[in-house]
PDB file of C-alpha atoms in Angstrom:
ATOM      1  CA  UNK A   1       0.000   0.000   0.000  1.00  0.00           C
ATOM      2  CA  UNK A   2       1.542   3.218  -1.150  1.00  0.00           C
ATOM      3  CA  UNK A   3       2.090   5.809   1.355  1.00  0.00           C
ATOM      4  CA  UNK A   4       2.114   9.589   1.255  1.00  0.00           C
ATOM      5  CA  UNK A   5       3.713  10.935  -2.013  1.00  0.00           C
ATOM      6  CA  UNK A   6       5.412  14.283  -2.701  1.00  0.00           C
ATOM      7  CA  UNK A   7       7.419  15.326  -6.292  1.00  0.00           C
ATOM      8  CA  UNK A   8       9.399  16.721  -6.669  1.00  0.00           C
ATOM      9  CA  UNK A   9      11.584  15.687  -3.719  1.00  0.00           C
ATOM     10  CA  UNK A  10      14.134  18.765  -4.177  1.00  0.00           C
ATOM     11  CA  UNK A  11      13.469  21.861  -5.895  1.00  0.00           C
ATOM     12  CA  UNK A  12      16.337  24.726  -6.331  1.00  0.00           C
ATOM     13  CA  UNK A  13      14.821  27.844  -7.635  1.00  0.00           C
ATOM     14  CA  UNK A  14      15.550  31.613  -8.426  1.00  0.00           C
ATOM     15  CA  UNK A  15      13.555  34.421  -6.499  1.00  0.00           C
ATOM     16  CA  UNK A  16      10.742  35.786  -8.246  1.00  0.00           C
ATOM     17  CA  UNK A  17      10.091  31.898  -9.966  1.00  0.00           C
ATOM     18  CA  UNK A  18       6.791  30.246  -9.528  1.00  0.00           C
ATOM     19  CA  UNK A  19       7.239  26.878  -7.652  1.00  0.00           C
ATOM     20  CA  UNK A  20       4.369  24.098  -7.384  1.00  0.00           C
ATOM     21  CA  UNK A  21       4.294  21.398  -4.607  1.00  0.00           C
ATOM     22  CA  UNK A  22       2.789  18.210  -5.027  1.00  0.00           C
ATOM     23  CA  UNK A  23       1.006  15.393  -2.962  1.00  0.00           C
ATOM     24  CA  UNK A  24      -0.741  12.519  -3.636  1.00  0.00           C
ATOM     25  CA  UNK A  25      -3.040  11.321  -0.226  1.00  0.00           C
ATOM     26  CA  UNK A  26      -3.031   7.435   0.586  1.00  0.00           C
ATOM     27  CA  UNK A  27      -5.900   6.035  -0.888  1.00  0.00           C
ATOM     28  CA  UNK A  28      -9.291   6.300   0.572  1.00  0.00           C
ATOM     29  CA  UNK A  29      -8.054   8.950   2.729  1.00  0.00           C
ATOM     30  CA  UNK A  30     -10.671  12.292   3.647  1.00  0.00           C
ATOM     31  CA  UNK A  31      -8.129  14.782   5.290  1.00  0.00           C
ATOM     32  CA  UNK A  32      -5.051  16.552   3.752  1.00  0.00           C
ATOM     33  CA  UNK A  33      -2.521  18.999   5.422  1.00  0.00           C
ATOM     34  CA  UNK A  34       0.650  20.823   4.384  1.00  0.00           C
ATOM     35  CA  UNK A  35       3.254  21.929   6.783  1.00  0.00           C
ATOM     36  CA  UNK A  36       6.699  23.546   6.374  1.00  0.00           C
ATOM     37  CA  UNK A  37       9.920  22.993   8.182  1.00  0.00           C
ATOM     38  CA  UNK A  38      12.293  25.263   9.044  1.00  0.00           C
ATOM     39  CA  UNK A  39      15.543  24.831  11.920  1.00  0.00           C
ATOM     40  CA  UNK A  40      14.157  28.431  13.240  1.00  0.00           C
ATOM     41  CA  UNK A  41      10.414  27.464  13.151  1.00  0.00           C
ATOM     42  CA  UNK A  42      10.122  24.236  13.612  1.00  0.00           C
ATOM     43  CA  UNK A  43       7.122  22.116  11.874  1.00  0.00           C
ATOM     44  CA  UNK A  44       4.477  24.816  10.992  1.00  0.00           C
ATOM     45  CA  UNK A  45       0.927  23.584   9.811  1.00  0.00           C
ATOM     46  CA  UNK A  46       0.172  25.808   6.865  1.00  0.00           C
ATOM     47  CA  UNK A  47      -3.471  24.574   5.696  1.00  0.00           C
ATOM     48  CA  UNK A  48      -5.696  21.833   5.790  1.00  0.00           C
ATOM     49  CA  UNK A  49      -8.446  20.603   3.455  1.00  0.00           C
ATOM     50  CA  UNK A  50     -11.135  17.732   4.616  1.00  0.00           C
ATOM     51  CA  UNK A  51     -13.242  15.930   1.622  1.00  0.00           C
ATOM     52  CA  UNK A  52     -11.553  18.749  -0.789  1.00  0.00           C
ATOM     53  CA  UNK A  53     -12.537  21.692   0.683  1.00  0.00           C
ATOM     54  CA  UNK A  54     -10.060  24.065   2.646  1.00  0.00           C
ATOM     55  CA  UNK A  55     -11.123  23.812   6.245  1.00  0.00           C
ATOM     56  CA  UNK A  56      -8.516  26.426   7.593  1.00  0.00           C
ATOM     57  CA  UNK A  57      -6.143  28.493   6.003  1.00  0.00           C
ATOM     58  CA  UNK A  58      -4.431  30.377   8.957  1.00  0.00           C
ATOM     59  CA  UNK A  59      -1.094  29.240   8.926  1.00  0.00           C
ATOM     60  CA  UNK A  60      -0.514  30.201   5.127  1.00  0.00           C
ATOM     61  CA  UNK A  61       2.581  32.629   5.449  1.00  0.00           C
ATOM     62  CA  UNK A  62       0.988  35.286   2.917  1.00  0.00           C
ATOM     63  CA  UNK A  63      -0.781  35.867  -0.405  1.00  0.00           C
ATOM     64  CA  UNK A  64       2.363  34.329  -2.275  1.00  0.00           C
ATOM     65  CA  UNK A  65       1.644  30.874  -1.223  1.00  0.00           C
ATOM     66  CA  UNK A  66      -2.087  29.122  -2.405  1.00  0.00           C
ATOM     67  CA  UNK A  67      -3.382  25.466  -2.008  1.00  0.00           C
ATOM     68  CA  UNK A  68      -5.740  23.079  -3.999  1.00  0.00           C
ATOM     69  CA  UNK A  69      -7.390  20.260  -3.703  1.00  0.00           C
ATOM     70  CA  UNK A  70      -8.794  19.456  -7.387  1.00  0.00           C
ATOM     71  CA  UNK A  71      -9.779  16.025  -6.412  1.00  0.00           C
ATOM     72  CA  UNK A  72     -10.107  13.784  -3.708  1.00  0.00           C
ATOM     73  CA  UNK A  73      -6.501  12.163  -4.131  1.00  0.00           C
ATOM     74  CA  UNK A  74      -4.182  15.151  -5.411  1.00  0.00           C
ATOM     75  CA  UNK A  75      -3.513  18.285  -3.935  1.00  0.00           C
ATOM     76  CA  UNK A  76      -0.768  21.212  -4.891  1.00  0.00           C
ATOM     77  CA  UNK A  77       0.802  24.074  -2.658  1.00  0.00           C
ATOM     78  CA  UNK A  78       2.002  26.995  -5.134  1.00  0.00           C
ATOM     79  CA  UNK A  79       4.511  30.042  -4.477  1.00  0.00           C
ATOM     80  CA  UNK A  80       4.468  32.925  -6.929  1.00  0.00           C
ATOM     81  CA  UNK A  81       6.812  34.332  -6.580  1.00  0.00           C
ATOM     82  CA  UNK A  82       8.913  32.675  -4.936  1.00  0.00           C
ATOM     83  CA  UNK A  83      11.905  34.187  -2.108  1.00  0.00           C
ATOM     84  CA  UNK A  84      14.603  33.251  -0.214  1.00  0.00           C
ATOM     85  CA  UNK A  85      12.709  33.072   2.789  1.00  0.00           C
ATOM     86  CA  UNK A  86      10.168  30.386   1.449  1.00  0.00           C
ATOM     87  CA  UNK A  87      13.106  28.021   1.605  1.00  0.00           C
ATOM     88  CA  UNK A  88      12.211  24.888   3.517  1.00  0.00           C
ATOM     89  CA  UNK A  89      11.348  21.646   3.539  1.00  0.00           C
ATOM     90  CA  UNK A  90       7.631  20.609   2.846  1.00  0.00           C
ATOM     91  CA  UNK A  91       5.517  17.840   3.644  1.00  0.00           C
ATOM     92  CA  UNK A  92       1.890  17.156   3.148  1.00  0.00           C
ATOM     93  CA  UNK A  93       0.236  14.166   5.411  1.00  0.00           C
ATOM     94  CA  UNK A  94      -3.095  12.828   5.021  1.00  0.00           C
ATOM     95  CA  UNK A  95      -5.563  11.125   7.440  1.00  0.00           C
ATOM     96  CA  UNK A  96      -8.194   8.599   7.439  1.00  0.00           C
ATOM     97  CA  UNK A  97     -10.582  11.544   8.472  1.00  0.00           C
ATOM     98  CA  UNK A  98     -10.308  14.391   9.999  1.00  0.00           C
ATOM     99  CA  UNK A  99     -11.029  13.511  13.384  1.00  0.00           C
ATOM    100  CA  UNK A 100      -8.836  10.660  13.231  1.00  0.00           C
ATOM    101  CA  UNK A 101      -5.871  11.493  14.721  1.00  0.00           C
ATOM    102  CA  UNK A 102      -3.221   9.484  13.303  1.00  0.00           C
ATOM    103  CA  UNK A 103      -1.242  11.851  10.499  1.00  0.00           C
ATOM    104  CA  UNK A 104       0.608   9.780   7.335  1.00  0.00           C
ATOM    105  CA  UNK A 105       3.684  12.234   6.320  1.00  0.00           C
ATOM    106  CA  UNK A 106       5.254  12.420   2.779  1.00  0.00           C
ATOM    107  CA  UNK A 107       8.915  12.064   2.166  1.00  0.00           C
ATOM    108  CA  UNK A 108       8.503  15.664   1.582  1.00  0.00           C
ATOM    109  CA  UNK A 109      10.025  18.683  -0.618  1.00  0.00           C
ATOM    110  CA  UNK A 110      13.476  20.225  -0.186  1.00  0.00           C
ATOM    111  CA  UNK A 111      12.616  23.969  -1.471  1.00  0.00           C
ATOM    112  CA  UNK A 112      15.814  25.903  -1.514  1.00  0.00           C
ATOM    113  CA  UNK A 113      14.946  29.853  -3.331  1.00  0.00           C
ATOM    114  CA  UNK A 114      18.428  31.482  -4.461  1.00  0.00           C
TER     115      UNK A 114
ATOM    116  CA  UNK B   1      -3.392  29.670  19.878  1.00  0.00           C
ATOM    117  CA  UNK B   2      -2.679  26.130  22.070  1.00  0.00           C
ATOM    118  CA  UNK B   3       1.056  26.005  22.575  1.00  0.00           C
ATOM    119  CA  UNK B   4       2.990  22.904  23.663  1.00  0.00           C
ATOM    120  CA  UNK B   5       6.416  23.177  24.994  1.00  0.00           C
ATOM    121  CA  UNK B   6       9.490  20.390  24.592  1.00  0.00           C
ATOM    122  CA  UNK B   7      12.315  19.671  26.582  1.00  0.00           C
ATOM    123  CA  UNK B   8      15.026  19.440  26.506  1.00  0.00           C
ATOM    124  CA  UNK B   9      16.160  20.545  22.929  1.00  0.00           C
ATOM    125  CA  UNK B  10      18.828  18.517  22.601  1.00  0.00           C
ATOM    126  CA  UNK B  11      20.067  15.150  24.037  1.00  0.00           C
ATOM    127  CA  UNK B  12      23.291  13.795  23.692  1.00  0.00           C
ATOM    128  CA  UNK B  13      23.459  10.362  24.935  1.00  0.00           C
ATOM    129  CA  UNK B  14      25.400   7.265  25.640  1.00  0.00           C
ATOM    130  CA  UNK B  15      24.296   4.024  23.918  1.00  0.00           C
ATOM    131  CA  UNK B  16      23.159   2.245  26.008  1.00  0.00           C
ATOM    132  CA  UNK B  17      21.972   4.832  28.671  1.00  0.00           C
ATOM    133  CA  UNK B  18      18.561   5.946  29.654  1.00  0.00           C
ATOM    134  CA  UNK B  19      17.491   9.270  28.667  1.00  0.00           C
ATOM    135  CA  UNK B  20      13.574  10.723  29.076  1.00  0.00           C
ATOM    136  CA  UNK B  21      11.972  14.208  26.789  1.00  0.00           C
ATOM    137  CA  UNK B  22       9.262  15.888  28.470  1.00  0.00           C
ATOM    138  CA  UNK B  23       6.221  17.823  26.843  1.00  0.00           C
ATOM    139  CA  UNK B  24       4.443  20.605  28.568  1.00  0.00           C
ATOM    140  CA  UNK B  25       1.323  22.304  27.765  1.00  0.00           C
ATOM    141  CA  UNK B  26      -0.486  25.294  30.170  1.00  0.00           C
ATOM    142  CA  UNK B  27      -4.177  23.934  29.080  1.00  0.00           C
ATOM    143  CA  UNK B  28      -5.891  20.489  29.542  1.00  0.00           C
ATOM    144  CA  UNK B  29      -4.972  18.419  26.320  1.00  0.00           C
ATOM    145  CA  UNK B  30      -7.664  15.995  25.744  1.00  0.00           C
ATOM    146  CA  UNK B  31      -4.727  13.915  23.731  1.00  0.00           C
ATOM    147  CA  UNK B  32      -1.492  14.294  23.234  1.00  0.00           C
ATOM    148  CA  UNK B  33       0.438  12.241  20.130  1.00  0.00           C
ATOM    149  CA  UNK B  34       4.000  11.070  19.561  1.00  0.00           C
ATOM    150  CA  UNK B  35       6.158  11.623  16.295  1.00  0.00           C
ATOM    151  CA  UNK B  36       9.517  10.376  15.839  1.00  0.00           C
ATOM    152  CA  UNK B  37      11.624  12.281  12.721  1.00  0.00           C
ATOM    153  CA  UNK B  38      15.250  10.207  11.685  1.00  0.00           C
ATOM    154  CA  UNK B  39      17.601  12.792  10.213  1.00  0.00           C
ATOM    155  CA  UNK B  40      16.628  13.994   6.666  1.00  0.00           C
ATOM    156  CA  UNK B  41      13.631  11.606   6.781  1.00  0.00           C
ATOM    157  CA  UNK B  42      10.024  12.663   7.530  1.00  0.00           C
ATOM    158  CA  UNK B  43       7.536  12.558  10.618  1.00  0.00           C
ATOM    159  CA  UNK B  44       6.297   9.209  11.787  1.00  0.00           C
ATOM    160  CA  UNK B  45       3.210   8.456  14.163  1.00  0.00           C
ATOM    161  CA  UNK B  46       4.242   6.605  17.220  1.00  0.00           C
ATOM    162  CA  UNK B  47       1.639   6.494  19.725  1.00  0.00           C
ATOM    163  CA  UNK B  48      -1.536   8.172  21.410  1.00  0.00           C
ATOM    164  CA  UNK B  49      -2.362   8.924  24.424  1.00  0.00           C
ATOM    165  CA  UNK B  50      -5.768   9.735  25.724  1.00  0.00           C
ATOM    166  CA  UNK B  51      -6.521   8.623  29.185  1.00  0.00           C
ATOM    167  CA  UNK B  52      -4.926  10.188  32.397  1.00  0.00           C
ATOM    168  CA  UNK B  53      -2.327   8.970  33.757  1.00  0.00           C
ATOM    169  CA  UNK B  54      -1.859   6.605  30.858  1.00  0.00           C
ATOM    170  CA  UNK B  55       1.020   4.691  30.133  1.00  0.00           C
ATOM    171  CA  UNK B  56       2.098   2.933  26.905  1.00  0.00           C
ATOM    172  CA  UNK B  57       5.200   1.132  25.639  1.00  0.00           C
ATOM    173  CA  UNK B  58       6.422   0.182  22.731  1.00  0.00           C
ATOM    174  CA  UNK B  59       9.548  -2.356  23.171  1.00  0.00           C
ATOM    175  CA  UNK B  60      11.814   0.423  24.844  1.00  0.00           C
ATOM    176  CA  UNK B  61      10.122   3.502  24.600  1.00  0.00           C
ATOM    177  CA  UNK B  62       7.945   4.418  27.522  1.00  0.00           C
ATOM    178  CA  UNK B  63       5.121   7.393  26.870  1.00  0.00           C
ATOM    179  CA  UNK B  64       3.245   8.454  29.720  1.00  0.00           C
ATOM    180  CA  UNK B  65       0.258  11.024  29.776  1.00  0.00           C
ATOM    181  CA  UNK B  66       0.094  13.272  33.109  1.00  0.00           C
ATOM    182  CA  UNK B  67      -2.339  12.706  35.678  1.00  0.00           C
ATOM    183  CA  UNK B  68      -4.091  16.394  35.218  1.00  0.00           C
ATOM    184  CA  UNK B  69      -3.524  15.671  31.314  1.00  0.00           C
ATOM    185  CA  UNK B  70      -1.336  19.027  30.968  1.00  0.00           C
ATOM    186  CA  UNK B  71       2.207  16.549  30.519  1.00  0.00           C
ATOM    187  CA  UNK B  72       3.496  14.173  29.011  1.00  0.00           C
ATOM    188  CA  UNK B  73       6.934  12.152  28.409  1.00  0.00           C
ATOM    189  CA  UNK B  74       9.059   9.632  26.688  1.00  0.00           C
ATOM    190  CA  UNK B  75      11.137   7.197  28.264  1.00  0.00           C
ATOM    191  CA  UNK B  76      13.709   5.241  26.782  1.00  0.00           C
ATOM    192  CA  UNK B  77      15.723   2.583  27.927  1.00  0.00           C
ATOM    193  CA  UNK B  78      19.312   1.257  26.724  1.00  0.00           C
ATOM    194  CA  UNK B  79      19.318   3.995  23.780  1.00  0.00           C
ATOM    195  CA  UNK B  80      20.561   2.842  20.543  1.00  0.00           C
ATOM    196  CA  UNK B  81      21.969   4.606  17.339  1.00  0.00           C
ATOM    197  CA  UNK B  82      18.689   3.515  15.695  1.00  0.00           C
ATOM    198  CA  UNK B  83      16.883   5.968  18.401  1.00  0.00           C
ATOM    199  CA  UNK B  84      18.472   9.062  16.740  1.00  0.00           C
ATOM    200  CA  UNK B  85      16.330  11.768  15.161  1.00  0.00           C
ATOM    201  CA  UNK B  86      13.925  14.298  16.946  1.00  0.00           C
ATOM    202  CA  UNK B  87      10.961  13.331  18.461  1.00  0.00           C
ATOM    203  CA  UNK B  88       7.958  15.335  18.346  1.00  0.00           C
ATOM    204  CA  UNK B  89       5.065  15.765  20.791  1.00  0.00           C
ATOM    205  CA  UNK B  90       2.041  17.168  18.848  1.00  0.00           C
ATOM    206  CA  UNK B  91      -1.533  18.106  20.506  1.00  0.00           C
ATOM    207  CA  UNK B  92      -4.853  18.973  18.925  1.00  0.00           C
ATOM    208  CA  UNK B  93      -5.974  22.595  18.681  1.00  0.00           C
ATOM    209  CA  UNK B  94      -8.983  23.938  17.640  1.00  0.00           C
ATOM    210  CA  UNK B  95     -10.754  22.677  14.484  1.00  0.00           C
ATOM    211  CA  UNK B  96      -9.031  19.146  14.636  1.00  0.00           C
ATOM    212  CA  UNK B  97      -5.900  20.410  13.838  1.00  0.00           C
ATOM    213  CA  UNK B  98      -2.397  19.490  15.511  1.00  0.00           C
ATOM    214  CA  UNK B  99       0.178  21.980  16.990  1.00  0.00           C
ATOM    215  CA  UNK B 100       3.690  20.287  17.003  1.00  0.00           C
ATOM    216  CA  UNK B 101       5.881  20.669  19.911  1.00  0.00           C
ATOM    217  CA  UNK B 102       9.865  22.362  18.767  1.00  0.00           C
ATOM    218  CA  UNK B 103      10.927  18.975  19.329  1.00  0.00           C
ATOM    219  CA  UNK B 104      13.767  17.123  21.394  1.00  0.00           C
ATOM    220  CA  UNK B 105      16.777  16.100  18.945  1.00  0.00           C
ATOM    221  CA  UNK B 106      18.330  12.677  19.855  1.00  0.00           C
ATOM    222  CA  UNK B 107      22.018  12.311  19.393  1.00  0.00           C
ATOM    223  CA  UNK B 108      23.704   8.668  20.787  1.00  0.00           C
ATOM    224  CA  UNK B 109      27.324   8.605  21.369  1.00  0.00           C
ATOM    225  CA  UNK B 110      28.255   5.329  20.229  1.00  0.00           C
TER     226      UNK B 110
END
């Protein structure tokens, strides 16, 4: 059974580029979330979507970064633009449902900006 | 929002020695969940813990859940170099989603 899985796994960019993220949910899983990890700030949940819809969207850093969920198995975290700052690594982690508690992590996305 | 606190940061320790992490929180958790992260590798669930005063192992890692459900920690016995990485305490906010502890970094002196 296939786990949690992210592409690309590293991403080296120039400011001002457009980066996508993206994560595929185990199967038959309700619940998505994406987090970023930083040394300073540790393992930040950025937004979470249950049964495709975004459910909360409070940890997004700014109007740079947006999230979708175009179908029950997929989802993509964007940057436009992209800057140095956004460098990080990424993970998205699905759950059975969202009151389930257990949390399945990706391999995630080294994002370095230049 | 809900905060949980970790300590101690870091832990260097002899294989073969005991060592325990500790997770505080100010506010009555009504769970409290265990991650373990091996270096450049990704989050992994280890346990839950829901009851007061609950205890739970897992070969030799001990978790324990405080009695007033504010605490937690993680015991383990005769660490090995397979026990390195960070481990993670994580609690459930508001809205079903969880706030990570910073994390207590595992280092084993061989």
């Amino acid at each position: 059974d296939a786990g949690v899985i992210q592409s690309p796994r590293h991403e080296v960019t120039e400011m001002g580029q457009e980066v996508t993220l993206r994560c595929k949910l185990i199967s038959g899983h309700n619940s998505l979330f994406w987090y970023r990890q930083t040394m300073m700030r540790g393992l930040e949940l950025l937004i979470y979507f249950n049964n495709n819809v975004p459910i909360d969207d409070s940890g997004m850093p700014e109007d740079r970064f947006s999230a979708k969920m175009p179908n029950a198995s997929f989802s993509t975290l964007k940057i436009q633009p992209s800057e140095p700052r956004d460098s990080a690594v990424y993970f998205c982690a699905s759950s059975l449902q969202l009151s389930t508690d257990t949390q399945y992590f990706g391999p995630g996305t080294r994002l370095t900006v230049l | 929002g809900q905060q949980v606190m970790q300590i101690p940061q870091y832990q260097h320790v002899q294989e073969g020695e005991d060592f325990t992490t500790y997770c505080n929180s100010s506010t009555t958790l009504s769970n409290i969940q265990w991650y373990k992260q091996r270096p450049g590798g990704h989050p992994v669930f280890l346990i839950q813990l829901v009851k007061s005063g609950e205890v739970k192992k897992q070969k030799r890692l001990t978790f324990q859940f405080g009695e007033a459900k504010k605490n937690s920690s993680l015991h383990i016995t005769a660490t090995q170099t397979t026990d390195v990485g960070t481990y993670f305490c994580a609690i459930k906010a508001a809205g079903n989603k969880l706030t990570f502890g910073g994390g207590t970094r595992v280092l084993v002196k061989p």
